[in-house]
XYZ file of C-alpha atoms in Angstrom:
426
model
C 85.895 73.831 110.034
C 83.240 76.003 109.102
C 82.406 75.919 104.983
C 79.880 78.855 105.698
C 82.435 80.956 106.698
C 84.566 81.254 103.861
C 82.509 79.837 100.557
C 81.809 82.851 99.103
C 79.402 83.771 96.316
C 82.008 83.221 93.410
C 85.060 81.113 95.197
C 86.587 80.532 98.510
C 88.561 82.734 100.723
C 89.361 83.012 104.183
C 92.106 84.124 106.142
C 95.496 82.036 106.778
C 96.058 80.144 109.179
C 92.779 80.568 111.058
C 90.272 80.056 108.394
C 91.758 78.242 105.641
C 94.937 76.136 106.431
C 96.468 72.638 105.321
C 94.033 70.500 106.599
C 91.118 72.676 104.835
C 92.696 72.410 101.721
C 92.695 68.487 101.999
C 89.185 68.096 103.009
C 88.654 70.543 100.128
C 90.228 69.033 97.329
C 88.866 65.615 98.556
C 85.208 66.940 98.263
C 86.416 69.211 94.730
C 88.032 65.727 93.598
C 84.708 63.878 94.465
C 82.356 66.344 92.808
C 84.692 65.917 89.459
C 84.549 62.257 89.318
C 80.815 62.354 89.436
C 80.455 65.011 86.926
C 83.970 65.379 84.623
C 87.167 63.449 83.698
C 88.881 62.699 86.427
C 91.754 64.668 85.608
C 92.647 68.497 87.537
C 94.785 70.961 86.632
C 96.382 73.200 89.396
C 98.108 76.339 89.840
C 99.105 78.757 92.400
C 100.231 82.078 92.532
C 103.336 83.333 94.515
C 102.326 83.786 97.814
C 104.161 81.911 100.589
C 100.835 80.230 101.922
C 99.829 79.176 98.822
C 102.715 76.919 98.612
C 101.586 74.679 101.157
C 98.112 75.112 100.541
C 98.801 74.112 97.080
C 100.412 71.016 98.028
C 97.627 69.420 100.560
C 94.931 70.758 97.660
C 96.448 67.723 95.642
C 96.724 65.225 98.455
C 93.228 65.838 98.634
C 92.464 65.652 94.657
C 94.348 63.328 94.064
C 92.552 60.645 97.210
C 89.764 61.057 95.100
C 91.260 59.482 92.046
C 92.029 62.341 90.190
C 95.206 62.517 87.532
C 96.769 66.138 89.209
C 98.210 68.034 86.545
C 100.655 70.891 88.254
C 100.818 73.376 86.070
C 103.493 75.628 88.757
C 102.926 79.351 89.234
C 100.846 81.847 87.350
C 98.292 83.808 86.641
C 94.365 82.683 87.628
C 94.170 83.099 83.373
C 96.714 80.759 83.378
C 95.431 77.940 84.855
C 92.306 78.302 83.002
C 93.860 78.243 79.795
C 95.676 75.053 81.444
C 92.551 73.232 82.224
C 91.349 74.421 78.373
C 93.939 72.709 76.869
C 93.881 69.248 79.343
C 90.217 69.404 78.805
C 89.910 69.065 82.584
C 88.693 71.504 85.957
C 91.250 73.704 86.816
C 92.365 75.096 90.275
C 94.126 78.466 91.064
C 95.052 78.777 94.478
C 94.724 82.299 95.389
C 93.035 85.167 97.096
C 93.835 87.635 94.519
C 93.983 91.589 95.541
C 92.302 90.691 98.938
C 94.712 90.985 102.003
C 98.268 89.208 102.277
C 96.914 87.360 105.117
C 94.089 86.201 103.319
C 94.373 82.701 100.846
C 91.585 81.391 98.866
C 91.104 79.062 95.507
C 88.986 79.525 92.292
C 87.454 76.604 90.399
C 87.071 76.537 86.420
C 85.451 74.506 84.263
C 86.994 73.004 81.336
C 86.423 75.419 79.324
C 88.367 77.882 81.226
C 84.823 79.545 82.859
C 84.353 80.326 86.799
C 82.388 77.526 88.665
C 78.922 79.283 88.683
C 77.021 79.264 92.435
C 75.411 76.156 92.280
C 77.776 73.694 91.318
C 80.362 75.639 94.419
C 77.636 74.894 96.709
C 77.361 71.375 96.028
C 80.673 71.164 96.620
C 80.174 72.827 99.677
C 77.784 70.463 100.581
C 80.306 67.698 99.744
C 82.696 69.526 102.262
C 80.338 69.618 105.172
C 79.302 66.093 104.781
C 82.272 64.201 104.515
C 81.097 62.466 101.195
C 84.139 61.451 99.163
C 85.370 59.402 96.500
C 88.287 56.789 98.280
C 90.839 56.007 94.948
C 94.247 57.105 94.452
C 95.162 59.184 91.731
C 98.844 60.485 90.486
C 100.202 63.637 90.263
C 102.041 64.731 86.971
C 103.888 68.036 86.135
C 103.499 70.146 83.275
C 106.113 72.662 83.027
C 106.117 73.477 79.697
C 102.549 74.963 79.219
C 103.628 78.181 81.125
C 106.287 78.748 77.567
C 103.049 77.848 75.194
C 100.690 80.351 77.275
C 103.263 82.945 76.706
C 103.611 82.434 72.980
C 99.970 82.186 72.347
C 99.448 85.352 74.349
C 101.900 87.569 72.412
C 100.484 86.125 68.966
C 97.087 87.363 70.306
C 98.155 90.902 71.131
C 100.860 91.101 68.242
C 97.378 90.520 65.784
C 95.437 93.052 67.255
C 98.585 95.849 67.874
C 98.513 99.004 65.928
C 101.205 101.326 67.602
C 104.422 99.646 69.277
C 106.059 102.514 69.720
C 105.814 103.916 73.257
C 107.169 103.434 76.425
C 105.357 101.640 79.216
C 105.908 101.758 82.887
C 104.739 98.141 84.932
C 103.599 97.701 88.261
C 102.968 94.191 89.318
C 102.479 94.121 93.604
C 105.390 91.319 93.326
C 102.318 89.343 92.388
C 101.678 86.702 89.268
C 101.674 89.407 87.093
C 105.657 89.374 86.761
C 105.970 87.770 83.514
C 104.135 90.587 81.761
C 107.667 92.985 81.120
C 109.105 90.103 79.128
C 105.817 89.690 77.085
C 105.578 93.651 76.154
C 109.162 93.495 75.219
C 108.691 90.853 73.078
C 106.108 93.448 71.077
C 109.240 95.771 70.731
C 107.997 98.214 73.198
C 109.907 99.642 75.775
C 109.310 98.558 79.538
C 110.040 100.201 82.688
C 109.206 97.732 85.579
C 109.114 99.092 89.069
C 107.889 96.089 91.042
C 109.952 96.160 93.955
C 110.276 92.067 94.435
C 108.890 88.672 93.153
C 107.055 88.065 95.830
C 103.646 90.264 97.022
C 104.744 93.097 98.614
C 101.650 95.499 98.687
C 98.678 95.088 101.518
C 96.499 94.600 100.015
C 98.020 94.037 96.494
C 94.981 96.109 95.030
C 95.468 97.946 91.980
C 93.313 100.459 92.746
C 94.541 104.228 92.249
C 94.985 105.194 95.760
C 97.910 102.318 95.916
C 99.761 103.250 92.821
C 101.563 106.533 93.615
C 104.914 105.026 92.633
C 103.465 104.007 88.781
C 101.797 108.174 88.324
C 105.671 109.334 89.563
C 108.188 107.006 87.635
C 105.220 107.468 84.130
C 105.547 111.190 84.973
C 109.239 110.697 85.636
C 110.089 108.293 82.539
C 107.625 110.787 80.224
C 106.091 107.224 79.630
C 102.490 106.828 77.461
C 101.465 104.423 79.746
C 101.013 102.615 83.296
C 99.901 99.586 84.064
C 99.304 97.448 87.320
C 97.721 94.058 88.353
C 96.543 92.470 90.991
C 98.221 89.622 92.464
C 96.861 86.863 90.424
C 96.677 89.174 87.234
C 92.761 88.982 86.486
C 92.606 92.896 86.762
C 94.045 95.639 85.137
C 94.117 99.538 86.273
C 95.369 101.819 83.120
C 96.668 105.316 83.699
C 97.684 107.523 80.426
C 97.889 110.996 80.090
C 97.677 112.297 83.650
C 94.600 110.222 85.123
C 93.267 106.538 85.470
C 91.447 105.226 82.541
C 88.013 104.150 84.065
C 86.876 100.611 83.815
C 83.911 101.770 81.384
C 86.880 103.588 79.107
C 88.761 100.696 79.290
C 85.648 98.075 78.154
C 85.164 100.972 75.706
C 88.326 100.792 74.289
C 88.531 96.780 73.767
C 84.341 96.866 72.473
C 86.335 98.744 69.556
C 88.563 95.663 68.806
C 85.813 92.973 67.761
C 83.132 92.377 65.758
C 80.798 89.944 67.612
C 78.725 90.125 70.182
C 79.442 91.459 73.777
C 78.798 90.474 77.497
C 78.530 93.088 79.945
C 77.439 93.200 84.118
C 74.765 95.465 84.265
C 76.651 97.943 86.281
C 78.671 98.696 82.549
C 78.304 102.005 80.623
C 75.606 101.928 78.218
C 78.190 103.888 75.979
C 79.443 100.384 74.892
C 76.360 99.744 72.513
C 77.869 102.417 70.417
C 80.030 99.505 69.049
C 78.261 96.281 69.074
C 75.456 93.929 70.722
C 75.764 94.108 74.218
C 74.071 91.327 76.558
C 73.837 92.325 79.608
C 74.189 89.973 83.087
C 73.854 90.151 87.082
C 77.135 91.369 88.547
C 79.676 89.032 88.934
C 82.462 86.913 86.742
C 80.435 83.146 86.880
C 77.603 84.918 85.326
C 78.708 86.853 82.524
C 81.413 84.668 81.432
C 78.851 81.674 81.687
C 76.029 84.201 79.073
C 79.068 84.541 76.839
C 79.939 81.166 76.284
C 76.498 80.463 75.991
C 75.885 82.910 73.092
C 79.068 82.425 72.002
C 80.515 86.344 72.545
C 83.808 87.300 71.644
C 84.414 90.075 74.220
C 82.906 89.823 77.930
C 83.626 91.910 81.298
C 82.617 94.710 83.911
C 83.975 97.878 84.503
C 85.732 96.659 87.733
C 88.779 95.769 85.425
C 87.919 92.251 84.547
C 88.052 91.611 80.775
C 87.926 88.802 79.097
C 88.690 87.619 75.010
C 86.523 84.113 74.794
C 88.888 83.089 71.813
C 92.077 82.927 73.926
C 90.243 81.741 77.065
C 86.713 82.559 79.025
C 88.251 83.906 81.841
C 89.505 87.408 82.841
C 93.241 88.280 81.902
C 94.840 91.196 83.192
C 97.852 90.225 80.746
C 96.164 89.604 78.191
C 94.005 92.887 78.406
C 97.313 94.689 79.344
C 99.049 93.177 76.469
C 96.287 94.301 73.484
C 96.373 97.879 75.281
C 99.913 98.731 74.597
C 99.437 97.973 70.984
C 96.955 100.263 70.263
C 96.879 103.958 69.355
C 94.898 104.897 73.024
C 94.224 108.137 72.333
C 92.151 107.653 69.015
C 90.158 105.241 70.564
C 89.568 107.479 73.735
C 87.876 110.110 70.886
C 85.827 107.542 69.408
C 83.951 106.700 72.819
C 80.556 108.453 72.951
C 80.579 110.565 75.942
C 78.873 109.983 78.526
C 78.413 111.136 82.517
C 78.235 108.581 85.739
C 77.245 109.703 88.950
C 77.388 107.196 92.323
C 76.574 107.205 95.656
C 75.771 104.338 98.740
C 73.134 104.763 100.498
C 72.956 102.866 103.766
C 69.504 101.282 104.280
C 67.758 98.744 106.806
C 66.790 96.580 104.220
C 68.148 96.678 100.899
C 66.464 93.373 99.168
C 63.366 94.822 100.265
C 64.140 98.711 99.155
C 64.941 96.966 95.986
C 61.354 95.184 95.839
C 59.906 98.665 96.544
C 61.587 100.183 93.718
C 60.327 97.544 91.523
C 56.640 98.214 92.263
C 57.498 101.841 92.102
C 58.562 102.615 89.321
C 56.162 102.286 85.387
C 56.555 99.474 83.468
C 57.110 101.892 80.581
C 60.108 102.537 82.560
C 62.064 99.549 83.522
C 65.179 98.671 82.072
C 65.669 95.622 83.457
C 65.315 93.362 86.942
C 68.357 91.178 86.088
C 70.345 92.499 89.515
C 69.286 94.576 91.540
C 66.722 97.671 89.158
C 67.120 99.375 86.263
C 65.161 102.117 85.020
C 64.684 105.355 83.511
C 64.709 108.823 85.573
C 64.239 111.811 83.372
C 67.551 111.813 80.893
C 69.612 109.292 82.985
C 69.713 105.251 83.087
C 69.358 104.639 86.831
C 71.021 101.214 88.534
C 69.651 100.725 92.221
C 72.098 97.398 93.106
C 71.788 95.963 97.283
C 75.403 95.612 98.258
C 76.555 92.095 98.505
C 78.232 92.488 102.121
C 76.566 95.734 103.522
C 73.537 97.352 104.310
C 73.300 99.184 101.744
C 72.335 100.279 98.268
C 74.570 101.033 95.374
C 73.390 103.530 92.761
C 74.946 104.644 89.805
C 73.292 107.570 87.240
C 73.765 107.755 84.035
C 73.348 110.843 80.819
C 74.797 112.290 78.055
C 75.013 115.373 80.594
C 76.339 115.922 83.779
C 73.449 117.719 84.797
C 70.789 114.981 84.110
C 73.099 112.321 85.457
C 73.317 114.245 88.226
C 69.170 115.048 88.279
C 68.841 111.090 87.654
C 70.619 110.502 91.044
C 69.009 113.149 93.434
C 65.512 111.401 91.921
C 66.624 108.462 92.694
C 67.182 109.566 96.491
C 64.265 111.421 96.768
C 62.619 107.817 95.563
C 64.283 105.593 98.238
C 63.524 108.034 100.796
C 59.842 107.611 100.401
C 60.336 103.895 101.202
C-alpha cells in the first residue's frame, strides 16, 4: 500500500478496490486511532455515507480504531456535516467515510477535529507518516452505537433555518444523486414548504454524483415543469449545494452573497471569493481550501465561512460545510430581494497551461509594484487597471488559474487580457 498515492492535500481518496480497500482502512484507522490517543480522548465518532463500499470500508475503519484503544462511537449514515456535528457533541475526532462528488468507483474518508473542523495538512501527514511506518497503539477499545443523534441533528437543523426564514411560501424542487443528502425533503417540509423530490433512488445513482450544472438537466425541467421558485442539488455527502432560481444557476459568489446578508459578525472567505462580499461585513480572507478557512474562522471566531465552490459553512451550528444546512436557510428567504441587494460586480476566468506554474507565480510576484499587491496568501493578488486580478497554480495541472474582477465587464475583461499579456513575458 502506497499512502502517497491517495493522501491528498485535504483527506484521503483513492479508487475501490485497487487503491483503498478493507485492509487499507484497517491499517488506517489503526494509525488515525494511534495519532488520537497521543493527541485527544480516546474516543471516535464515525459515519458513512450510502455508498455500497463504504459499508465495508466503514466496518474495518473501526477494527482498526478501535485496536488502538479507541471508544468507536457509530453514528450510522449521513451527511460529512453530520458526523462533525457528531464528534461536536461527543467532544471527540470524527470520521466520515466518503469520497463525496468524486467518481462512484472512487471511496475516501475525512477527519475532523472535535470541534467539527477539517484535519488541517499537517496533522493528515503525520498520520500519514503513522501509516507508512507501522507505528501503532496495541489496546482494545469498544464500539458503541448512537442512533439517536441523527433525530437531534435534524431538530437542531430545522430550529436553525426556521430562525433565520423569512418567506415559506414557495415550492421547491430536490435533487439529491441518491446520495446523503436524502433526508433534506423531510426537513423543508417540516418549514411548511412544498417539496418536489426527483431523486431517482436511495442509493448514488449519478457518475459522478457532482452537482454541477451540466448534470442537473432533470432539476431545470421538473422546476420549469412544476413552475417551482427553486432547485436544489447536493453532492453525495451533502457538503455542497448548487441553487438554480429563475431560469439560471445561482453562482457560488451569489450564493456566499446571499448568506453574508444573514449575519452580523465577521466572515471567512478563500481568496478566490468575490470581493462584492465586503459590501456586508469583515471579510478575512484564506488560501483555497476547507482546512484553512474553517481553521481562520474558528480562530477569529467568524460566524459565516466558505468559497464560492458551494461550500458554506454557519460556525454556530457546526465548523464544517453543510449543504443542508445552507439549502435549508435558502428556502426561507425572500431570494430575489437579496439578489438586488448584491453590489454588482463582473468575473472573468481563464487556464492558462504553463511549464511551471510555482515559478510563473514567483515571477508575478517580483513583477508586479508593491503599491499593487493585494495579497500573496495563495497563489497572487493584485491590481490591473479597474479589476482585482487572482493568478492561482492549479493544484493537479500545469497550469494557472486566473480570475478578473470589476464593477464593469469591460475592465474585468481588460484586467484579464493584462494579465495574459503579463504571463506571456515570463
Amino acid at each position: 500500500m502506497n499512502p502517497e498515492e491517495v493522501f491528498k492535500r485535504y483527506d484521503i481518496r483513492g479508487k475501490y478496490p485497487e487503491e483503498i480497500n478493507e485492509e487499507f482502512a484497517v491499517r488506517l484507522g489503526r494509525s488515525l486511532g494511534t495519532f488520537i490517543s497521543n493527541n485527544f480522548a480516546e474516543k471516535a465518532v464515525v459515519c458513512r455515507d450510502n455508498k455500497d463500499s463504504s459499508t465495508p470500508l466503514k466496518k474495518r475503519l473501526m477494527e482498526g480504531l478501535m485496536s488502538a484503544g479507541l471508544e468507536v462511537v457509530d453514528v450510522g449514515v449521513g451527511p460529512t456535516d453530520y458526523a462533525a456535528w457528531c464528534g461536536n457533541k461527543e467532544s471527540c475526532v470524527s470520521v466520515q467515510v466518503t469520497s463525496s462528488h468524486m467518481p462512484l468507483n472512487f471511496n475516501g474518508f475525512k477527519f475532523m477535529y472535535p470541534e467539527g473542523n477539517g484535519f488541517v495538512n499537517e496533522d493528515l501527514y503525520t498520520v500519514q507518516d503513522l501509516f507508512r511506518d507501522n507505528e501503532f497503539v496495541e489496546v482494545e477499545g469498544e464500539l458503541k452505537e448512537n442512533k439517536k443523534l441523527l433525530n437531534e441533528y435534524k431538530k437542531e437543523l430545522t430550529s436553525f433555518s426556521s430562525d433565520i426564514a423569512e418567506d415559506f411560501d414557495k415550492k421547491v424542487v430536490f435533487q439529491s444523486m441518491g446520495g446523503t443528502g436524502r433526508i433534506l425533503p423531510e426537513l423543508i417540509e417540516d418549514l411548511g414548504l412544498e417539496v418536489v423530490d426527483i431523486s431517482e433512488e436511495k442509493t448514488p445513482y449519478m457518475d459522478p454524483p457532482n452537482p454541477k450544472p451540466d448534470n442537473l438537466e432533470k432539476l431545470v425541467q421538473k422546476v420549469e415543469e412544476e413552475n417551482a421558485e427553486i432547485g436544489i442539488a447536493n453532492d453525495l455527502d451533502a457538503d455542497r449545494i448548487t441553487v438554480y432560481y429563475k431560469d439560471r444557476f445561482l453562482s457560488g459568489d451569489e450564493i456566499f452573497g446571499i448568506l453574508a446578508q444573514l449575519v452580523e459578525g465577521d466572515i471567512v472567505a478563500s481568496i478566490d471569493t468575490s470581493q462584492a462580499l465586503e459590501e456586508f461585513a469583515e471579510v478575512d480572507y484564506t488560501r483555497v481550501g476547507d482546512p484553512f478557512v474553517m481553521d481562520k474562522a474558528l480562530d477569529i471566531d467568524a460566524e459565516l465561512a466558505g468559497e464560492p465552490n458551494g461550500h458554506y459553512s454557519f460556525t454556530e451550528f457546526v465548523p464544517y460545510n453543510s449543504g443542508i444546512l445552507t439549502a435549508l436557510i435558502l428556502t426561507g428567504l425572500d431570494i430575489e430581494e437579496r439578489l438586488e441587494a448584491l453590489p454588482e460586480y463582473f468575473i472573468e476566468r481563464e487556464s492558462i497551461e504553463t511549464g511551471n506554474r510555482h515559478e510563473l507565480i514567483k515571477f508575478l510576484n517580483s513583477d508586479i509594484e508593491d503599491e499593487k499587491l493585494i495579497s500573496d496568501l495563495d497563489g497572487v493578488k493584485f491590481e490591473e487597471g479597474n479589476a482585482e486580478v487572482l493568478v492561482r497554480p492549479s493544484g493537479s495541472s500545469p497550469k494557472v488559474r486566473v480570475i478578473s474582477e470589476a464593477k464593469t465587464e469591460k475592465d474585468a475583461k481588460k484586467g484579464l487580457e493584462a494579465t495574459k499579456d503579463r504571463i506571456n513575458q515570463f
